[in-house]
């Protein structure tokens, strides 16, 4: 009996213990931005697994829409809400100490699916900020784009890997 | 022994081949049918090799391990196309991650069951017989250290029983910590003493003075030859099938396999027959 209780408790801790990253809405959603999620580079890559390719859209555009958000919301919060509303799968890992979320996969396409240099990157108004998406606070009219890279951002016109070396 | 359990009398090399193949297959294949076969056959073999009294032991632990593995996987793995709910962490709970966790748990259970059979069949004598010639020192070391666990367990049971008997006769109830400390001290001196006795008796019997032979002799009979042939045949065809991807199964992003070709069916039947070798070899004998 004790053993069973212990197991149940352990399960509960496991299921609830993971820190909550989603915050409550901060107010009226009056501001708007555009959100684009695309993975054209992955579709062109030969490393991509056939089963993953099968669940990706042929055009490479997973989501393209305008999103309303509240003052002070971050790129991450907007992405999470938009993905939930549109039914797009999205997985992230959260590091509460740094208040930082890392996007592991969107739409069943994950980091490292196209080699060691592949993963999701975000840009705001065409520029790639080199810090976490949950630290970037959006302004009205921003254009957010999530793009899949196969080579540390070089194939997106952003020398991300080299920037880290310097 | 009420029934003659034939696998106990196979030649050590043959039973080692059988278990190496069985455990390897159970460990590597995630095809649901393969999992089911290895689990059922492993459980059945373990039942057959266990004394009636102890047959019921260990099942709750296995079941808990399976469920816990499934739960842990679902809590930390969020891949898969079938979303069931959102976890408090904000990531999704998916059917595929549950299935993957369940399959991992069943795989673990199957391997544990096969190892239970292995330890029952493959006694220290067989280890010594097979490996004593090639590496005498290592074989001796292995067999001595492996028997140590069981010996230690038995001795510990005796000591705790004696301590409990003493405590029930004593005037006042002792604190449990003190009892544990005394049991530990007794165990330590007993083990050291018996190690010295073993070393002395080995020395006086002339250990290490000349080449040794194994204590038990096993004959490689006609039945063993036939069994070796059958096991090799199974091994080659099953490993070949796995190498060509016939037993592949995919859990992410969607649960599915490479179609139900008739050859997969034949090979699964072969796998089942292979896992059940002890039964029908017993019936033929």
mmCIF file with all atom_site columns, N, CA and C in Angstrom, chain B residues 179-248:
data_model
loop_
_atom_site.group_PDB
_atom_site.id
_atom_site.type_symbol
_atom_site.label_atom_id
_atom_site.label_alt_id
_atom_site.label_comp_id
_atom_site.label_asym_id
_atom_site.label_entity_id
_atom_site.label_seq_id
_atom_site.pdbx_PDB_ins_code
_atom_site.Cartn_x
_atom_site.Cartn_y
_atom_site.Cartn_z
_atom_site.occupancy
_atom_site.B_iso_or_equiv
_atom_site.pdbx_formal_charge
_atom_site.auth_seq_id
_atom_site.auth_comp_id
_atom_site.auth_asym_id
_atom_site.auth_atom_id
_atom_site.pdbx_PDB_model_num
ATOM 1   N N  . UNK B 1 179 ? 20.630 -2.565  16.223  1.00 0.00 ? 179 UNK B N  1
ATOM 2   C CA . UNK B 1 179 ? 20.512 -3.902  15.653  1.00 0.00 ? 179 UNK B CA 1
ATOM 3   C C  . UNK B 1 179 ? 21.175 -3.946  14.287  1.00 0.00 ? 179 UNK B C  1
ATOM 4   N N  . UNK B 1 180 ? 20.914 -2.920  13.481  1.00 0.00 ? 180 UNK B N  1
ATOM 5   C CA . UNK B 1 180 ? 21.487 -2.880  12.135  1.00 0.00 ? 180 UNK B CA 1
ATOM 6   C C  . UNK B 1 180 ? 22.999 -2.840  12.225  1.00 0.00 ? 180 UNK B C  1
ATOM 7   N N  . UNK B 1 181 ? 23.523 -2.043  13.161  1.00 0.00 ? 181 UNK B N  1
ATOM 8   C CA . UNK B 1 181 ? 24.964 -1.920  13.309  1.00 0.00 ? 181 UNK B CA 1
ATOM 9   C C  . UNK B 1 181 ? 25.567 -3.270  13.689  1.00 0.00 ? 181 UNK B C  1
ATOM 10  N N  . UNK B 1 182 ? 24.909 -3.965  14.600  1.00 0.00 ? 182 UNK B N  1
ATOM 11  C CA . UNK B 1 182 ? 25.443 -5.251  15.041  1.00 0.00 ? 182 UNK B CA 1
ATOM 12  C C  . UNK B 1 182 ? 25.380 -6.266  13.892  1.00 0.00 ? 182 UNK B C  1
ATOM 13  N N  . UNK B 1 183 ? 24.246 -6.276  13.159  1.00 0.00 ? 183 UNK B N  1
ATOM 14  C CA . UNK B 1 183 ? 24.128 -7.192  12.028  1.00 0.00 ? 183 UNK B CA 1
ATOM 15  C C  . UNK B 1 183 ? 25.247 -6.947  11.026  1.00 0.00 ? 183 UNK B C  1
ATOM 16  N N  . UNK B 1 184 ? 25.510 -5.681  10.784  1.00 0.00 ? 184 UNK B N  1
ATOM 17  C CA . UNK B 1 184 ? 26.551 -5.336  9.816   1.00 0.00 ? 184 UNK B CA 1
ATOM 18  C C  . UNK B 1 184 ? 27.909 -5.838  10.292  1.00 0.00 ? 184 UNK B C  1
ATOM 19  N N  . UNK B 1 185 ? 28.178 -5.652  11.573  1.00 0.00 ? 185 UNK B N  1
ATOM 20  C CA . UNK B 1 185 ? 29.466 -6.100  12.111  1.00 0.00 ? 185 UNK B CA 1
ATOM 21  C C  . UNK B 1 185 ? 29.603 -7.619  11.989  1.00 0.00 ? 185 UNK B C  1
ATOM 22  N N  . UNK B 1 186 ? 28.506 -8.321  12.298  1.00 0.00 ? 186 UNK B N  1
ATOM 23  C CA . UNK B 1 186 ? 28.527 -9.785  12.198  1.00 0.00 ? 186 UNK B CA 1
ATOM 24  C C  . UNK B 1 186 ? 28.787 -10.201 10.749  1.00 0.00 ? 186 UNK B C  1
ATOM 25  N N  . UNK B 1 187 ? 28.089 -9.556  9.822   1.00 0.00 ? 187 UNK B N  1
ATOM 26  C CA . UNK B 1 187 ? 28.245 -9.880  8.407   1.00 0.00 ? 187 UNK B CA 1
ATOM 27  C C  . UNK B 1 187 ? 29.691 -9.688  7.962   1.00 0.00 ? 187 UNK B C  1
ATOM 28  N N  . UNK B 1 188 ? 30.259 -8.578  8.401   1.00 0.00 ? 188 UNK B N  1
ATOM 29  C CA . UNK B 1 188 ? 31.613 -8.235  7.985   1.00 0.00 ? 188 UNK B CA 1
ATOM 30  C C  . UNK B 1 188 ? 32.606 -9.291  8.463   1.00 0.00 ? 188 UNK B C  1
ATOM 31  N N  . UNK B 1 189 ? 32.530 -9.641  9.778   1.00 0.00 ? 189 UNK B N  1
ATOM 32  C CA . UNK B 1 189 ? 33.506 -10.595 10.297  1.00 0.00 ? 189 UNK B CA 1
ATOM 33  C C  . UNK B 1 189 ? 33.271 -11.980 9.692   1.00 0.00 ? 189 UNK B C  1
ATOM 34  N N  . UNK B 1 190 ? 32.007 -12.312 9.479   1.00 0.00 ? 190 UNK B N  1
ATOM 35  C CA . UNK B 1 190 ? 31.700 -13.613 8.892   1.00 0.00 ? 190 UNK B CA 1
ATOM 36  C C  . UNK B 1 190 ? 32.289 -13.714 7.478   1.00 0.00 ? 190 UNK B C  1
ATOM 37  N N  . UNK B 1 191 ? 32.071 -12.650 6.676   1.00 0.00 ? 191 UNK B N  1
ATOM 38  C CA . UNK B 1 191 ? 32.563 -12.671 5.293   1.00 0.00 ? 191 UNK B CA 1
ATOM 39  C C  . UNK B 1 191 ? 34.081 -12.765 5.261   1.00 0.00 ? 191 UNK B C  1
ATOM 40  N N  . UNK B 1 192 ? 34.744 -11.974 6.104   1.00 0.00 ? 192 UNK B N  1
ATOM 41  C CA . UNK B 1 192 ? 36.208 -11.982 6.110   1.00 0.00 ? 192 UNK B CA 1
ATOM 42  C C  . UNK B 1 192 ? 36.743 -13.350 6.524   1.00 0.00 ? 192 UNK B C  1
ATOM 43  N N  . UNK B 1 193 ? 36.106 -13.894 7.561   1.00 0.00 ? 193 UNK B N  1
ATOM 44  C CA . UNK B 1 193 ? 36.528 -15.196 8.059   1.00 0.00 ? 193 UNK B CA 1
ATOM 45  C C  . UNK B 1 193 ? 36.393 -16.255 6.974   1.00 0.00 ? 193 UNK B C  1
ATOM 46  N N  . UNK B 1 194 ? 35.245 -16.245 6.298   1.00 0.00 ? 194 UNK B N  1
ATOM 47  C CA . UNK B 1 194 ? 35.017 -17.287 5.298   1.00 0.00 ? 194 UNK B CA 1
ATOM 48  C C  . UNK B 1 194 ? 35.940 -17.100 4.096   1.00 0.00 ? 194 UNK B C  1
ATOM 49  N N  . UNK B 1 195 ? 36.310 -15.836 3.821   1.00 0.00 ? 195 UNK B N  1
ATOM 50  C CA . UNK B 1 195 ? 37.258 -15.597 2.728   1.00 0.00 ? 195 UNK B CA 1
ATOM 51  C C  . UNK B 1 195 ? 38.605 -16.233 3.058   1.00 0.00 ? 195 UNK B C  1
ATOM 52  N N  . UNK B 1 196 ? 39.018 -16.080 4.314   1.00 0.00 ? 196 UNK B N  1
ATOM 53  C CA . UNK B 1 196 ? 40.300 -16.669 4.731   1.00 0.00 ? 196 UNK B CA 1
ATOM 54  C C  . UNK B 1 196 ? 40.229 -18.190 4.651   1.00 0.00 ? 196 UNK B C  1
ATOM 55  N N  . UNK B 1 197 ? 39.096 -18.738 5.110   1.00 0.00 ? 197 UNK B N  1
ATOM 56  C CA . UNK B 1 197 ? 38.927 -20.194 5.077   1.00 0.00 ? 197 UNK B CA 1
ATOM 57  C C  . UNK B 1 197 ? 38.993 -20.692 3.636   1.00 0.00 ? 197 UNK B C  1
ATOM 58  N N  . UNK B 1 198 ? 38.302 -19.979 2.733   1.00 0.00 ? 198 UNK B N  1
ATOM 59  C CA . UNK B 1 198 ? 38.307 -20.376 1.321   1.00 0.00 ? 198 UNK B CA 1
ATOM 60  C C  . UNK B 1 198 ? 39.731 -20.351 0.768   1.00 0.00 ? 198 UNK B C  1
ATOM 61  N N  . UNK B 1 199 ? 40.437 -19.260 1.053   1.00 0.00 ? 199 UNK B N  1
ATOM 62  C CA . UNK B 1 199 ? 41.784 -19.125 0.523   1.00 0.00 ? 199 UNK B CA 1
ATOM 63  C C  . UNK B 1 199 ? 42.684 -20.243 1.049   1.00 0.00 ? 199 UNK B C  1
ATOM 64  N N  . UNK B 1 200 ? 42.555 -20.529 2.353   1.00 0.00 ? 200 UNK B N  1
ATOM 65  C CA . UNK B 1 200 ? 43.368 -21.582 2.945   1.00 0.00 ? 200 UNK B CA 1
ATOM 66  C C  . UNK B 1 200 ? 43.087 -22.931 2.303   1.00 0.00 ? 200 UNK B C  1
ATOM 67  N N  . UNK B 1 201 ? 41.795 -23.218 2.138   1.00 0.00 ? 201 UNK B N  1
ATOM 68  C CA . UNK B 1 201 ? 41.469 -24.545 1.620   1.00 0.00 ? 201 UNK B CA 1
ATOM 69  C C  . UNK B 1 201 ? 41.885 -24.667 0.163   1.00 0.00 ? 201 UNK B C  1
ATOM 70  N N  . UNK B 1 202 ? 41.804 -23.559 -0.592  1.00 0.00 ? 202 UNK B N  1
ATOM 71  C CA . UNK B 1 202 ? 42.259 -23.599 -1.979  1.00 0.00 ? 202 UNK B CA 1
ATOM 72  C C  . UNK B 1 202 ? 43.756 -23.858 -2.036  1.00 0.00 ? 202 UNK B C  1
ATOM 73  N N  . UNK B 1 203 ? 44.458 -23.211 -1.131  1.00 0.00 ? 203 UNK B N  1
ATOM 74  C CA . UNK B 1 203 ? 45.916 -23.367 -1.125  1.00 0.00 ? 203 UNK B CA 1
ATOM 75  C C  . UNK B 1 203 ? 46.301 -24.807 -0.759  1.00 0.00 ? 203 UNK B C  1
ATOM 76  N N  . UNK B 1 204 ? 45.646 -25.338 0.288   1.00 0.00 ? 204 UNK B N  1
ATOM 77  C CA . UNK B 1 204 ? 46.026 -26.683 0.731   1.00 0.00 ? 204 UNK B CA 1
ATOM 78  C C  . UNK B 1 204 ? 45.611 -27.745 -0.276  1.00 0.00 ? 204 UNK B C  1
ATOM 79  N N  . UNK B 1 205 ? 44.660 -27.412 -1.164  1.00 0.00 ? 205 UNK B N  1
ATOM 80  C CA . UNK B 1 205 ? 44.293 -28.365 -2.200  1.00 0.00 ? 205 UNK B CA 1
ATOM 81  C C  . UNK B 1 205 ? 45.150 -28.185 -3.451  1.00 0.00 ? 205 UNK B C  1
ATOM 82  N N  . UNK B 1 206 ? 46.079 -27.261 -3.381  1.00 0.00 ? 206 UNK B N  1
ATOM 83  C CA . UNK B 1 206 ? 47.022 -27.116 -4.487  1.00 0.00 ? 206 UNK B CA 1
ATOM 84  C C  . UNK B 1 206 ? 46.513 -26.244 -5.623  1.00 0.00 ? 206 UNK B C  1
ATOM 85  N N  . UNK B 1 207 ? 45.723 -25.204 -5.319  1.00 0.00 ? 207 UNK B N  1
ATOM 86  C CA . UNK B 1 207 ? 45.236 -24.344 -6.392  1.00 0.00 ? 207 UNK B CA 1
ATOM 87  C C  . UNK B 1 207 ? 46.409 -23.595 -7.031  1.00 0.00 ? 207 UNK B C  1
ATOM 88  N N  . UNK B 1 208 ? 46.440 -23.584 -8.351  1.00 0.00 ? 208 UNK B N  1
ATOM 89  C CA . UNK B 1 208 ? 47.441 -22.815 -9.066  1.00 0.00 ? 208 UNK B CA 1
ATOM 90  C C  . UNK B 1 208 ? 48.736 -23.563 -9.301  1.00 0.00 ? 208 UNK B C  1
ATOM 91  N N  . UNK B 1 209 ? 48.828 -24.812 -8.836  1.00 0.00 ? 209 UNK B N  1
ATOM 92  C CA . UNK B 1 209 ? 50.087 -25.539 -9.040  1.00 0.00 ? 209 UNK B CA 1
ATOM 93  C C  . UNK B 1 209 ? 50.156 -26.172 -10.424 1.00 0.00 ? 209 UNK B C  1
ATOM 94  N N  . UNK B 1 210 ? 49.017 -26.487 -11.004 1.00 0.00 ? 210 UNK B N  1
ATOM 95  C CA . UNK B 1 210 ? 49.045 -27.114 -12.335 1.00 0.00 ? 210 UNK B CA 1
ATOM 96  C C  . UNK B 1 210 ? 47.801 -26.695 -13.105 1.00 0.00 ? 210 UNK B C  1
ATOM 97  N N  . UNK B 1 211 ? 47.699 -27.094 -14.368 1.00 0.00 ? 211 UNK B N  1
ATOM 98  C CA . UNK B 1 211 ? 46.499 -26.798 -15.156 1.00 0.00 ? 211 UNK B CA 1
ATOM 99  C C  . UNK B 1 211 ? 45.311 -27.500 -14.532 1.00 0.00 ? 211 UNK B C  1
ATOM 100 N N  . UNK B 1 212 ? 44.181 -26.806 -14.532 1.00 0.00 ? 212 UNK B N  1
ATOM 101 C CA . UNK B 1 212 ? 43.019 -27.408 -13.914 1.00 0.00 ? 212 UNK B CA 1
ATOM 102 C C  . UNK B 1 212 ? 42.003 -27.804 -14.983 1.00 0.00 ? 212 UNK B C  1
ATOM 103 N N  . UNK B 1 213 ? 41.124 -28.696 -14.595 1.00 0.00 ? 213 UNK B N  1
ATOM 104 C CA . UNK B 1 213 ? 39.980 -29.022 -15.447 1.00 0.00 ? 213 UNK B CA 1
ATOM 105 C C  . UNK B 1 213 ? 38.735 -28.508 -14.756 1.00 0.00 ? 213 UNK B C  1
ATOM 106 N N  . UNK B 1 214 ? 37.646 -28.367 -15.528 1.00 0.00 ? 214 UNK B N  1
ATOM 107 C CA . UNK B 1 214 ? 36.401 -27.915 -14.927 1.00 0.00 ? 214 UNK B CA 1
ATOM 108 C C  . UNK B 1 214 ? 35.809 -29.044 -14.099 1.00 0.00 ? 214 UNK B C  1
ATOM 109 N N  . UNK B 1 215 ? 35.009 -28.642 -13.118 1.00 0.00 ? 215 UNK B N  1
ATOM 110 C CA . UNK B 1 215 ? 34.493 -29.658 -12.232 1.00 0.00 ? 215 UNK B CA 1
ATOM 111 C C  . UNK B 1 215 ? 33.448 -30.527 -12.928 1.00 0.00 ? 215 UNK B C  1
ATOM 112 N N  . UNK B 1 216 ? 32.520 -29.871 -13.609 1.00 0.00 ? 216 UNK B N  1
ATOM 113 C CA . UNK B 1 216 ? 31.465 -30.624 -14.267 1.00 0.00 ? 216 UNK B CA 1
ATOM 114 C C  . UNK B 1 216 ? 31.829 -30.843 -15.717 1.00 0.00 ? 216 UNK B C  1
ATOM 115 N N  . UNK B 1 217 ? 31.482 -31.983 -16.235 1.00 0.00 ? 217 UNK B N  1
ATOM 116 C CA . UNK B 1 217 ? 31.732 -32.254 -17.640 1.00 0.00 ? 217 UNK B CA 1
ATOM 117 C C  . UNK B 1 217 ? 30.395 -32.302 -18.357 1.00 0.00 ? 217 UNK B C  1
ATOM 118 N N  . UNK B 1 218 ? 30.346 -31.630 -19.507 1.00 0.00 ? 218 UNK B N  1
ATOM 119 C CA . UNK B 1 218 ? 29.130 -31.653 -20.305 1.00 0.00 ? 218 UNK B CA 1
ATOM 120 C C  . UNK B 1 218 ? 29.457 -32.317 -21.631 1.00 0.00 ? 218 UNK B C  1
ATOM 121 N N  . UNK B 1 219 ? 28.543 -33.140 -22.106 1.00 0.00 ? 219 UNK B N  1
ATOM 122 C CA . UNK B 1 219 ? 28.775 -33.800 -23.394 1.00 0.00 ? 219 UNK B CA 1
ATOM 123 C C  . UNK B 1 219 ? 28.004 -33.066 -24.477 1.00 0.00 ? 219 UNK B C  1
ATOM 124 N N  . UNK B 1 220 ? 28.646 -32.912 -25.604 1.00 0.00 ? 220 UNK B N  1
ATOM 125 C CA . UNK B 1 220 ? 28.000 -32.267 -26.747 1.00 0.00 ? 220 UNK B CA 1
ATOM 126 C C  . UNK B 1 220 ? 27.327 -33.380 -27.544 1.00 0.00 ? 220 UNK B C  1
ATOM 127 N N  . UNK B 1 221 ? 26.041 -33.571 -27.310 1.00 0.00 ? 221 UNK B N  1
ATOM 128 C CA . UNK B 1 221 ? 25.351 -34.730 -27.891 1.00 0.00 ? 221 UNK B CA 1
ATOM 129 C C  . UNK B 1 221 ? 24.751 -34.403 -29.249 1.00 0.00 ? 221 UNK B C  1
ATOM 130 N N  . UNK B 1 222 ? 24.082 -35.409 -29.833 1.00 0.00 ? 222 UNK B N  1
ATOM 131 C CA . UNK B 1 222 ? 23.431 -35.224 -31.123 1.00 0.00 ? 222 UNK B CA 1
ATOM 132 C C  . UNK B 1 222 ? 22.339 -34.142 -31.016 1.00 0.00 ? 222 UNK B C  1
ATOM 133 N N  . UNK B 1 223 ? 21.620 -34.161 -29.895 1.00 0.00 ? 223 UNK B N  1
ATOM 134 C CA . UNK B 1 223 ? 20.579 -33.157 -29.687 1.00 0.00 ? 223 UNK B CA 1
ATOM 135 C C  . UNK B 1 223 ? 21.178 -31.744 -29.683 1.00 0.00 ? 223 UNK B C  1
ATOM 136 N N  . UNK B 1 224 ? 22.334 -31.615 -29.040 1.00 0.00 ? 224 UNK B N  1
ATOM 137 C CA . UNK B 1 224 ? 22.975 -30.298 -29.000 1.00 0.00 ? 224 UNK B CA 1
ATOM 138 C C  . UNK B 1 224 ? 23.383 -29.848 -30.394 1.00 0.00 ? 224 UNK B C  1
ATOM 139 N N  . UNK B 1 225 ? 23.843 -30.827 -31.207 1.00 0.00 ? 225 UNK B N  1
ATOM 140 C CA . UNK B 1 225 ? 24.230 -30.485 -32.574 1.00 0.00 ? 225 UNK B CA 1
ATOM 141 C C  . UNK B 1 225 ? 23.023 -29.962 -33.348 1.00 0.00 ? 225 UNK B C  1
ATOM 142 N N  . UNK B 1 226 ? 21.910 -30.679 -33.235 1.00 0.00 ? 226 UNK B N  1
ATOM 143 C CA . UNK B 1 226 ? 20.688 -30.265 -33.926 1.00 0.00 ? 226 UNK B CA 1
ATOM 144 C C  . UNK B 1 226 ? 20.232 -28.890 -33.444 1.00 0.00 ? 226 UNK B C  1
ATOM 145 N N  . UNK B 1 227 ? 20.285 -28.708 -32.132 1.00 0.00 ? 227 UNK B N  1
ATOM 146 C CA . UNK B 1 227 ? 19.862 -27.429 -31.567 1.00 0.00 ? 227 UNK B CA 1
ATOM 147 C C  . UNK B 1 227 ? 20.751 -26.294 -32.071 1.00 0.00 ? 227 UNK B C  1
ATOM 148 N N  . UNK B 1 228 ? 22.056 -26.528 -32.122 1.00 0.00 ? 228 UNK B N  1
ATOM 149 C CA . UNK B 1 228 ? 22.978 -25.494 -32.608 1.00 0.00 ? 228 UNK B CA 1
ATOM 150 C C  . UNK B 1 228 ? 22.619 -25.103 -34.032 1.00 0.00 ? 228 UNK B C  1
ATOM 151 N N  . UNK B 1 229 ? 22.363 -26.130 -34.868 1.00 0.00 ? 229 UNK B N  1
ATOM 152 C CA . UNK B 1 229 ? 21.990 -25.858 -36.255 1.00 0.00 ? 229 UNK B CA 1
ATOM 153 C C  . UNK B 1 229 ? 20.739 -24.994 -36.319 1.00 0.00 ? 229 UNK B C  1
ATOM 154 N N  . UNK B 1 230 ? 19.732 -25.381 -35.565 1.00 0.00 ? 230 UNK B N  1
ATOM 155 C CA . UNK B 1 230 ? 18.456 -24.665 -35.551 1.00 0.00 ? 230 UNK B CA 1
ATOM 156 C C  . UNK B 1 230 ? 18.638 -23.229 -35.061 1.00 0.00 ? 230 UNK B C  1
ATOM 157 N N  . UNK B 1 231 ? 19.406 -23.073 -33.980 1.00 0.00 ? 231 UNK B N  1
ATOM 158 C CA . UNK B 1 231 ? 19.607 -21.740 -33.424 1.00 0.00 ? 231 UNK B CA 1
ATOM 159 C C  . UNK B 1 231 ? 20.375 -20.852 -34.401 1.00 0.00 ? 231 UNK B C  1
ATOM 160 N N  . UNK B 1 232 ? 21.377 -21.431 -35.060 1.00 0.00 ? 232 UNK B N  1
ATOM 161 C CA . UNK B 1 232 ? 22.146 -20.642 -36.030 1.00 0.00 ? 232 UNK B CA 1
ATOM 162 C C  . UNK B 1 232 ? 21.260 -20.222 -37.191 1.00 0.00 ? 232 UNK B C  1
ATOM 163 N N  . UNK B 1 233 ? 20.425 -21.166 -37.650 1.00 0.00 ? 233 UNK B N  1
ATOM 164 C CA . UNK B 1 233 ? 19.494 -20.864 -38.746 1.00 0.00 ? 233 UNK B CA 1
ATOM 165 C C  . UNK B 1 233 ? 18.579 -19.697 -38.353 1.00 0.00 ? 233 UNK B C  1
ATOM 166 N N  . UNK B 1 234 ? 17.985 -19.813 -37.168 1.00 0.00 ? 234 UNK B N  1
ATOM 167 C CA . UNK B 1 234 ? 17.112 -18.743 -36.668 1.00 0.00 ? 234 UNK B CA 1
ATOM 168 C C  . UNK B 1 234 ? 17.883 -17.437 -36.570 1.00 0.00 ? 234 UNK B C  1
ATOM 169 N N  . UNK B 1 235 ? 19.069 -17.511 -35.965 1.00 0.00 ? 235 UNK B N  1
ATOM 170 C CA . UNK B 1 235 ? 19.857 -16.307 -35.738 1.00 0.00 ? 235 UNK B CA 1
ATOM 171 C C  . UNK B 1 235 ? 20.154 -15.597 -37.040 1.00 0.00 ? 235 UNK B C  1
ATOM 172 N N  . UNK B 1 236 ? 20.627 -16.352 -38.031 1.00 0.00 ? 236 UNK B N  1
ATOM 173 C CA . UNK B 1 236 ? 21.002 -15.735 -39.305 1.00 0.00 ? 236 UNK B CA 1
ATOM 174 C C  . UNK B 1 236 ? 19.791 -15.108 -39.973 1.00 0.00 ? 236 UNK B C  1
ATOM 175 N N  . UNK B 1 237 ? 18.660 -15.843 -40.021 1.00 0.00 ? 237 UNK B N  1
ATOM 176 C CA . UNK B 1 237 ? 17.515 -15.286 -40.743 1.00 0.00 ? 237 UNK B CA 1
ATOM 177 C C  . UNK B 1 237 ? 16.906 -14.107 -39.990 1.00 0.00 ? 237 UNK B C  1
ATOM 178 N N  . UNK B 1 238 ? 16.878 -14.181 -38.651 1.00 0.00 ? 238 UNK B N  1
ATOM 179 C CA . UNK B 1 238 ? 16.269 -13.081 -37.895 1.00 0.00 ? 238 UNK B CA 1
ATOM 180 C C  . UNK B 1 238 ? 17.144 -11.834 -37.934 1.00 0.00 ? 238 UNK B C  1
ATOM 181 N N  . UNK B 1 239 ? 18.447 -12.026 -37.753 1.00 0.00 ? 239 UNK B N  1
ATOM 182 C CA . UNK B 1 239 ? 19.339 -10.856 -37.791 1.00 0.00 ? 239 UNK B CA 1
ATOM 183 C C  . UNK B 1 239 ? 19.341 -10.261 -39.197 1.00 0.00 ? 239 UNK B C  1
ATOM 184 N N  . UNK B 1 240 ? 19.303 -11.141 -40.206 1.00 0.00 ? 240 UNK B N  1
ATOM 185 C CA . UNK B 1 240 ? 19.230 -10.651 -41.583 1.00 0.00 ? 240 UNK B CA 1
ATOM 186 C C  . UNK B 1 240 ? 17.966 -9.838  -41.815 1.00 0.00 ? 240 UNK B C  1
ATOM 187 N N  . UNK B 1 241 ? 16.842 -10.350 -41.290 1.00 0.00 ? 241 UNK B N  1
ATOM 188 C CA . UNK B 1 241 ? 15.572 -9.637  -41.451 1.00 0.00 ? 241 UNK B CA 1
ATOM 189 C C  . UNK B 1 241 ? 15.625 -8.274  -40.774 1.00 0.00 ? 241 UNK B C  1
ATOM 190 N N  . UNK B 1 242 ? 16.220 -8.256  -39.578 1.00 0.00 ? 242 UNK B N  1
ATOM 191 C CA . UNK B 1 242 ? 16.300 -6.983  -38.855 1.00 0.00 ? 242 UNK B CA 1
ATOM 192 C C  . UNK B 1 242 ? 17.215 -6.015  -39.599 1.00 0.00 ? 242 UNK B C  1
ATOM 193 N N  . UNK B 1 243 ? 18.299 -6.554  -40.188 1.00 0.00 ? 243 UNK B N  1
ATOM 194 C CA . UNK B 1 243 ? 19.249 -5.685  -40.889 1.00 0.00 ? 243 UNK B CA 1
ATOM 195 C C  . UNK B 1 243 ? 18.620 -5.074  -42.130 1.00 0.00 ? 243 UNK B C  1
ATOM 196 N N  . UNK B 1 244 ? 17.700 -5.804  -42.781 1.00 0.00 ? 244 UNK B N  1
ATOM 197 C CA . UNK B 1 244 ? 17.041 -5.236  -43.958 1.00 0.00 ? 244 UNK B CA 1
ATOM 198 C C  . UNK B 1 244 ? 15.856 -4.369  -43.569 1.00 0.00 ? 244 UNK B C  1
ATOM 199 N N  . UNK B 1 245 ? 15.612 -4.203  -42.277 1.00 0.00 ? 245 UNK B N  1
ATOM 200 C CA . UNK B 1 245 ? 14.587 -3.258  -41.846 1.00 0.00 ? 245 UNK B CA 1
ATOM 201 C C  . UNK B 1 245 ? 13.189 -3.830  -41.762 1.00 0.00 ? 245 UNK B C  1
ATOM 202 N N  . UNK B 1 246 ? 13.061 -5.164  -41.784 1.00 0.00 ? 246 UNK B N  1
ATOM 203 C CA . UNK B 1 246 ? 11.721 -5.758  -41.733 1.00 0.00 ? 246 UNK B CA 1
ATOM 204 C C  . UNK B 1 246 ? 11.073 -5.582  -40.366 1.00 0.00 ? 246 UNK B C  1
ATOM 205 N N  . UNK B 1 247 ? 11.896 -5.469  -39.331 1.00 0.00 ? 247 UNK B N  1
ATOM 206 C CA . UNK B 1 247 ? 11.337 -5.331  -37.987 1.00 0.00 ? 247 UNK B CA 1
ATOM 207 C C  . UNK B 1 247 ? 11.355 -3.881  -37.513 1.00 0.00 ? 247 UNK B C  1
ATOM 208 N N  . UNK B 1 248 ? 11.559 -2.950  -38.449 1.00 0.00 ? 248 UNK B N  1
ATOM 209 C CA . UNK B 1 248 ? 11.576 -1.545  -38.037 1.00 0.00 ? 248 UNK B CA 1
ATOM 210 C C  . UNK B 1 248 ? 10.166 -1.079  -37.676 1.00 0.00 ? 248 UNK B C  1
#
